[in-house]
XYZ file of C-alpha atoms in Angstrom:
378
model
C 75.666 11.697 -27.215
C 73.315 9.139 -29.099
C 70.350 10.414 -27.096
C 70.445 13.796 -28.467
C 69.002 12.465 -31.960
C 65.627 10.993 -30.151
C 62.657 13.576 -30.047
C 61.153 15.490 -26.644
C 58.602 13.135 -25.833
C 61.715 10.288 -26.282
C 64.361 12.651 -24.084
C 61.761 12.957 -21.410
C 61.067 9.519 -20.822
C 65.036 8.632 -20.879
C 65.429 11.403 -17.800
C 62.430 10.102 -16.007
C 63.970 6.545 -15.953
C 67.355 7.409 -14.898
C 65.557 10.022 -12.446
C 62.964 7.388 -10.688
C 64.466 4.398 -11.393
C 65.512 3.766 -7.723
C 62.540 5.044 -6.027
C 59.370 4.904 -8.121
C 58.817 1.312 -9.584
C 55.328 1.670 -11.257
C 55.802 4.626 -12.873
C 59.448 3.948 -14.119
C 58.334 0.102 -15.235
C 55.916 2.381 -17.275
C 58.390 4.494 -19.216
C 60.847 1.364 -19.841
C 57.586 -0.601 -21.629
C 57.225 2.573 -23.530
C 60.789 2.955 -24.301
C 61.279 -0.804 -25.320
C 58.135 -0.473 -27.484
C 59.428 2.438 -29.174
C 62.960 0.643 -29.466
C 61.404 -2.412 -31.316
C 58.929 -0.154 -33.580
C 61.845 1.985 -34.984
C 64.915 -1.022 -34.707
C 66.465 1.158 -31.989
C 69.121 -1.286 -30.087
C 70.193 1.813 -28.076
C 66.660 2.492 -26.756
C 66.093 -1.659 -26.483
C 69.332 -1.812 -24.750
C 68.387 0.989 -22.278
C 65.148 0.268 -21.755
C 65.979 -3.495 -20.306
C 68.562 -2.246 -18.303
C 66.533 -0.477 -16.205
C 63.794 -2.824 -16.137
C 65.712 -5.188 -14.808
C 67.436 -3.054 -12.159
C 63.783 -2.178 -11.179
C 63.442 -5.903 -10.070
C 66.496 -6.030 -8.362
C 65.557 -3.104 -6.551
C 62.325 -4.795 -5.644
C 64.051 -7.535 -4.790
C 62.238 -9.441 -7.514
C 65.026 -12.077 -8.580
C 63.586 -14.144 -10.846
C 62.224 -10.959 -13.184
C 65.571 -9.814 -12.880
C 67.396 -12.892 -14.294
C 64.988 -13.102 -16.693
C 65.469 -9.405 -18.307
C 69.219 -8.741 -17.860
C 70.345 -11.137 -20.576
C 68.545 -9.123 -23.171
C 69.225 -6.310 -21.882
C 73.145 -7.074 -21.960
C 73.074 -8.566 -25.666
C 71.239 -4.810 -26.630
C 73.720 -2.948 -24.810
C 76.586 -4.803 -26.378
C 75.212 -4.453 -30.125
C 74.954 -0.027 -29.385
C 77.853 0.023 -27.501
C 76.456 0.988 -24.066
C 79.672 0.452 -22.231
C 78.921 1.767 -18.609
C 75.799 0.236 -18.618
C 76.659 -2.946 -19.730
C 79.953 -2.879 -16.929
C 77.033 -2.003 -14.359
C 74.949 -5.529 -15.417
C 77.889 -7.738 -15.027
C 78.716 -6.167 -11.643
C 74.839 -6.985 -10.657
C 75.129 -10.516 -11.990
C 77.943 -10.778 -9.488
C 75.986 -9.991 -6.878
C 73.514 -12.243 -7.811
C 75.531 -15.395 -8.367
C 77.063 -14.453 -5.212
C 73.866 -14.649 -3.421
C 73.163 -18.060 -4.913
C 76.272 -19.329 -3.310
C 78.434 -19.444 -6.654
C 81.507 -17.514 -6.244
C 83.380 -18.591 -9.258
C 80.794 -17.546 -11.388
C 80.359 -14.544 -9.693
C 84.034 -13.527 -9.775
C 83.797 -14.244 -13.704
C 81.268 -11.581 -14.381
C 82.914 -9.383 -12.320
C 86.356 -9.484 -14.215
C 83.751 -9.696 -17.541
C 82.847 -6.305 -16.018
C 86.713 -5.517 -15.113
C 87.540 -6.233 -19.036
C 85.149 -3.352 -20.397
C 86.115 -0.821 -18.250
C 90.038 -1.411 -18.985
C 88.999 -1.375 -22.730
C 86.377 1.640 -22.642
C 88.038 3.798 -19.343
C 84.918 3.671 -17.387
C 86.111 4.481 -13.812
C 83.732 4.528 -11.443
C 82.391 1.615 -12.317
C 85.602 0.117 -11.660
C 85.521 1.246 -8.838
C 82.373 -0.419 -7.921
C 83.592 -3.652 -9.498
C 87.010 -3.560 -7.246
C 85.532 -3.233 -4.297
C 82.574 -6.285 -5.435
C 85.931 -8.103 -6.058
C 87.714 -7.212 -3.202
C 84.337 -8.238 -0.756
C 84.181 -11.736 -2.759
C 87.686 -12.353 -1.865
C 87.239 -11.285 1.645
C 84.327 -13.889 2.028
C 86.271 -16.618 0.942
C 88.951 -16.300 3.216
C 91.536 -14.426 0.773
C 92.542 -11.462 2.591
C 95.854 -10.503 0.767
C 93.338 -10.545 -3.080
C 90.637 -8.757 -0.910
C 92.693 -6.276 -0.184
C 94.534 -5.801 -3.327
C 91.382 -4.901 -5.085
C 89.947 -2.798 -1.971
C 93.099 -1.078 -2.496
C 93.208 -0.440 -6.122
C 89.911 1.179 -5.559
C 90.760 3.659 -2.455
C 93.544 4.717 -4.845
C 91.120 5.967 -7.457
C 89.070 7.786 -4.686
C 91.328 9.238 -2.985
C 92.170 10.770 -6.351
C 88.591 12.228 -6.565
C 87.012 13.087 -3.651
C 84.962 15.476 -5.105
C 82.997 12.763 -6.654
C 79.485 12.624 -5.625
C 79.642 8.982 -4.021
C 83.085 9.948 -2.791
C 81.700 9.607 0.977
C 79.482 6.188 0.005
C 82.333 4.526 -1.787
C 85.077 5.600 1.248
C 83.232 4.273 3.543
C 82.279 0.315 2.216
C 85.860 0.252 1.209
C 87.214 1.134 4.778
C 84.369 -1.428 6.108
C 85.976 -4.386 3.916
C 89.335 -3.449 4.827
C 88.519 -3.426 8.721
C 86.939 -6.648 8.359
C 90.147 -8.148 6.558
C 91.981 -6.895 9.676
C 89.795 -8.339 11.911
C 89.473 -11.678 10.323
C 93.623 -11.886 11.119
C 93.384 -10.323 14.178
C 94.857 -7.149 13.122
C 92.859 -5.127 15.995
C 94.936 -1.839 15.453
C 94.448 -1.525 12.185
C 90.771 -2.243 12.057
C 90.277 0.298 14.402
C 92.114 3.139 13.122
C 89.847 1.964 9.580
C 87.008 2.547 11.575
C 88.345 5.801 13.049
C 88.705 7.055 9.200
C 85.166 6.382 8.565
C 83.500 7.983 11.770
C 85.815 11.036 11.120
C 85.884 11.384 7.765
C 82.800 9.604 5.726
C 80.036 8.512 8.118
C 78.065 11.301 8.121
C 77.504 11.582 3.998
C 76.461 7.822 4.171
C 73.047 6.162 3.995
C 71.108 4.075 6.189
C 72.887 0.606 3.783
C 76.016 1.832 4.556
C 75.405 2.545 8.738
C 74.027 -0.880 8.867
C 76.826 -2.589 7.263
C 79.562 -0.760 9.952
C 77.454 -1.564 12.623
C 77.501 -5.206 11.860
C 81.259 -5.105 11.015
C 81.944 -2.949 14.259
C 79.961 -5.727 16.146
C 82.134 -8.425 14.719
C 85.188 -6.639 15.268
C 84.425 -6.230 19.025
C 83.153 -9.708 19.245
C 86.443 -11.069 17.680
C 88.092 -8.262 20.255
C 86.426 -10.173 23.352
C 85.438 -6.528 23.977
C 81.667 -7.853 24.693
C 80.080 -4.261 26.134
C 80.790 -2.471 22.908
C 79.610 -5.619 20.888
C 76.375 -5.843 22.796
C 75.907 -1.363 21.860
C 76.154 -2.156 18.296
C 73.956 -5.397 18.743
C 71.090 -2.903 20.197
C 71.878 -0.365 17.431
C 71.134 -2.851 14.678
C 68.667 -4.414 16.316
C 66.306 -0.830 16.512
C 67.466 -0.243 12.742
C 66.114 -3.344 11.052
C 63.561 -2.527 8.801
C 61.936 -4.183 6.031
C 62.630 -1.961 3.241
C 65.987 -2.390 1.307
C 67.444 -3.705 -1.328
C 68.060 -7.356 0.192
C 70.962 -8.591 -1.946
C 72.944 -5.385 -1.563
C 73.294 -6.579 1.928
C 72.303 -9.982 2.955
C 75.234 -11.336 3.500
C 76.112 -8.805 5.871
C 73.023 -9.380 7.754
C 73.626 -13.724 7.527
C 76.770 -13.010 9.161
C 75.413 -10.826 11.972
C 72.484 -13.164 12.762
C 75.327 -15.914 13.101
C 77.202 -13.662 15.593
C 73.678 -13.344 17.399
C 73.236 -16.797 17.884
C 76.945 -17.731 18.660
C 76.637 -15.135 21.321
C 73.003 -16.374 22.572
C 71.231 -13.094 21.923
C 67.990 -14.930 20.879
C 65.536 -11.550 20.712
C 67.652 -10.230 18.346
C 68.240 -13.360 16.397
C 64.830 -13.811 15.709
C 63.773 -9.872 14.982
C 66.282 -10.176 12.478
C 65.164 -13.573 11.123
C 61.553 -12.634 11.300
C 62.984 -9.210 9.838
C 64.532 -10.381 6.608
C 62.762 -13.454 5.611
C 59.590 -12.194 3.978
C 62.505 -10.536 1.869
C 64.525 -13.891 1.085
C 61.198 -15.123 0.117
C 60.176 -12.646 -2.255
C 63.515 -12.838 -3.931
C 63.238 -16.707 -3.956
C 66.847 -17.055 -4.492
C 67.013 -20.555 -3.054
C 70.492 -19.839 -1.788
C 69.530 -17.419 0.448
C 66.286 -19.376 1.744
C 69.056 -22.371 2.153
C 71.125 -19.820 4.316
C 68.016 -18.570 6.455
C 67.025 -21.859 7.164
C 69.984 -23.476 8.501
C 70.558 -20.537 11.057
C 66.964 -21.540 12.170
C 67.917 -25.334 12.193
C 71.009 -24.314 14.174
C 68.730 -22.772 16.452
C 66.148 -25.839 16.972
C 69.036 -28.180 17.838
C 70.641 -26.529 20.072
C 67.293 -25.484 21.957
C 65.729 -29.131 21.461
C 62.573 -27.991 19.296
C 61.975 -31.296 17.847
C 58.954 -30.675 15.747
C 60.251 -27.380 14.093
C 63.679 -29.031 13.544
C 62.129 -31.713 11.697
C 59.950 -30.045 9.612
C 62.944 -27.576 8.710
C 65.106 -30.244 8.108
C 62.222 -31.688 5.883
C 62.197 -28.245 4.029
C 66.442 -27.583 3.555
C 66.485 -31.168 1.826
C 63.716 -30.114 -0.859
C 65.296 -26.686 -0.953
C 69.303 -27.926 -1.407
C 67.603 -30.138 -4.679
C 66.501 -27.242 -6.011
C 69.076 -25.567 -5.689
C 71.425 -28.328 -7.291
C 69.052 -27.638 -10.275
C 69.440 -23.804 -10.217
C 72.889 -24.351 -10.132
C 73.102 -26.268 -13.161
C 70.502 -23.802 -14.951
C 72.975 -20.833 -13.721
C 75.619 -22.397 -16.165
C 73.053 -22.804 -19.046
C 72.404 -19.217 -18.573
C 76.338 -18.096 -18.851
C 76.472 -19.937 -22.256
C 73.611 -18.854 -23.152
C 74.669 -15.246 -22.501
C 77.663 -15.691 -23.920
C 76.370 -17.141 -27.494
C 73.764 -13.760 -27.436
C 76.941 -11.847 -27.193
C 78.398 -12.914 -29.865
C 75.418 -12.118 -31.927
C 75.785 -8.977 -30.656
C 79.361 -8.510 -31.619
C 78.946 -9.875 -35.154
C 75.412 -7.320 -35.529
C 77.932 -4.739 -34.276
C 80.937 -5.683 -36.691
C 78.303 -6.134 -39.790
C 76.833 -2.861 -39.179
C 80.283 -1.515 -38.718
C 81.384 -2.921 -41.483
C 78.445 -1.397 -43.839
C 78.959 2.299 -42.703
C 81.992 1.900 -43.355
C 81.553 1.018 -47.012
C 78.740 3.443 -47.083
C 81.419 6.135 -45.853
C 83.934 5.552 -48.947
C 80.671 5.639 -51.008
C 80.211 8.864 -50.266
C 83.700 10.151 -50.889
C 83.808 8.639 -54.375
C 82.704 9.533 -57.373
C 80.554 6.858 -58.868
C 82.269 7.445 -62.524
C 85.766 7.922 -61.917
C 86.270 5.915 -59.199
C 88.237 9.023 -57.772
C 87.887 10.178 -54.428
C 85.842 13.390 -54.414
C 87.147 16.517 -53.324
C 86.122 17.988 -49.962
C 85.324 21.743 -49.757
């Protein structure tokens, strides 16, 4: 493994990244400035590449989206040049994500098959895994059951295959959860239910508090959709006294949109607005204008309907300004593929050159300089 070549002090901050990453943000932002500093001192595209990786999935932990956009396409051109195949799978599946929460599908569904592409070519399976079931969500959302469950599918096969992997139990149960809500979206009661029976039985108790929250909101949908309105209303009340205000937002807003829309189609107005007044000092942080767009119209929905003239104005006012801006990050989101794309290809040709110059310095090596002859190897 490349790693093995750097020195103690070098080792030590690799493991503390990949160890805190997720849960301590100061001290891991810390060791990635070290890391990258150390990467461009020495040349080191392997450190470089590492290093950005991980600062940027810092800010996407901290649901800090512009930081995020802004170090991810250096970190992928890095990445590319040493040949960092997992990670760079892992930072087109997050771009996914990301131009899926800014309401650009297509673009999202590119990066995911970008992401798709590498793991084919390198055999990187879990995170094809991940990337199937991103796929196989995306699908779902846009009304494409039969592709949704294709790719849900493709990635249940590969898990059922290894259940002794550690996020065998994580990875069950969001692909059960997609594949009830495909049944339930065609009315296919039965056989959302006995997906939800799997889960409870099998996987719910290995999961985390991400994963509860997303069955309860598909379980309330499901019973909604059911007309069974008792069992709707339980999960209602269980989501509603697990809200909190600490989670990774874009790993499950749109599960939450949807559930606040099932709140107000159902006139549970308490619980609408805990969750609105939950989530949106979240949407703002990650100032994904997108998301703010989303927010806002549930709580323009909610003016008109109750008659709150002033605060439907003003929010009227406010989605205007925010869908302009949002035409412009739109266009900027583009700029930013091609952009990415044209750093790649730097990459490839660094990676080809270099490549290309060990491999010369290789049949150096094995000839003799006066002959011409290949030397002889003891």
């Amino acid at each position: 493994m490349k790693r093995k070549q750097y020195n103690e002090d070098i080792k030590q901050l690799i493991n503390n990244i990949e160890q805190y990453c997720s849960t301590n943000a100061e001290l891991s932002l810390n060791n990635c400035c070290k890391l990258v500093e150390y990467g461009r001192e020495n040349d080191d595209v392997y450190l470089l590449g590492f290093g950005y990786y991980h600062m940027a999935m810092i800010n996407y932990y901290l649901n800090d989206g512009k930081l995020f956009l802004e170090t991810i396409p250096t970190a992928i051109r890095y990445l590319e040049e040493s040949g960092q195949w997992d990670l760079l799978a892992r930072s087109y599946n997050i771009l996914g994500i990301t131009a899926f929460n800014r309401g650009n599908e297509p673009i999202a569904l590119d990066y995911y098959f970008n992401g798709l592409s590498y793991c084919r070519k390198y055999d990187i399976p879990e995170v094809r895994v991940i990337l199937n079931v991103n796929c196989g969500a995306l699908y779902l959302r846009s009304g494409c059951y039969s592709d949704a469950r294709k790719y849900l599918n493709m990635a249940k096969d590969y898990m059922e295959s290894n259940t002794q992997h550690e996020q065998y139990h994580t990875y069950m149960m969001c692909i059960y959860v997609n594949l009830a809500r495909c049944e339930t979206k065609e009315s296919n009661f039965a056989q959302a239910q006995e997906y939800f029976d799997i889960i409870e039985n099998k996987h719910i108790s290995e999961s985390g508090y991400l994963d509860q929250l997303g069955l309860l909101c598909a379980k309330a949908d499901f019973y909604h959709c059911k007309k069974d309105f008792a069992q709707r209303d339980k999960c209602i009340t269980q989501i509603d006294n697990a809200l909190c205000d600490d989670i990774t937002l874009m790993d499950i807003f749109d599960e939450l949109y949807m559930h606040a829309k099932l709140l107000f189609d159902c006139g549970k107005d308490e619980e609408f607005w805990n969750l609105i007044d939950t989530i949106e000092p979240m949407v703002k942080s990650v100032n994904i204008t997108y998301m703010l767009l989303k927010e806002l119209a549930l709580k323009i929905k909610y003016y008109r309907t109750h008659k709150i003239s002033a605060d439907y104005l003003k929010s009227a006012g406010l989605y205007f300004e925010l869908s302009e801006r949002h035409e412009e990050e739109s266009k900027n989101m583009v700029m930013n593929i091609l952009n990415l794309r044209s750093s790649l290809e730097d990459a490839n040709e660094a990676r080809r050159k270099a490549e290309k110059e060990n491999k010369i310095l290789s049949v150096k090596s094995e000839t003799d300089q006066l002959t011409s002859l290949f030397n002889r190897f003891k």
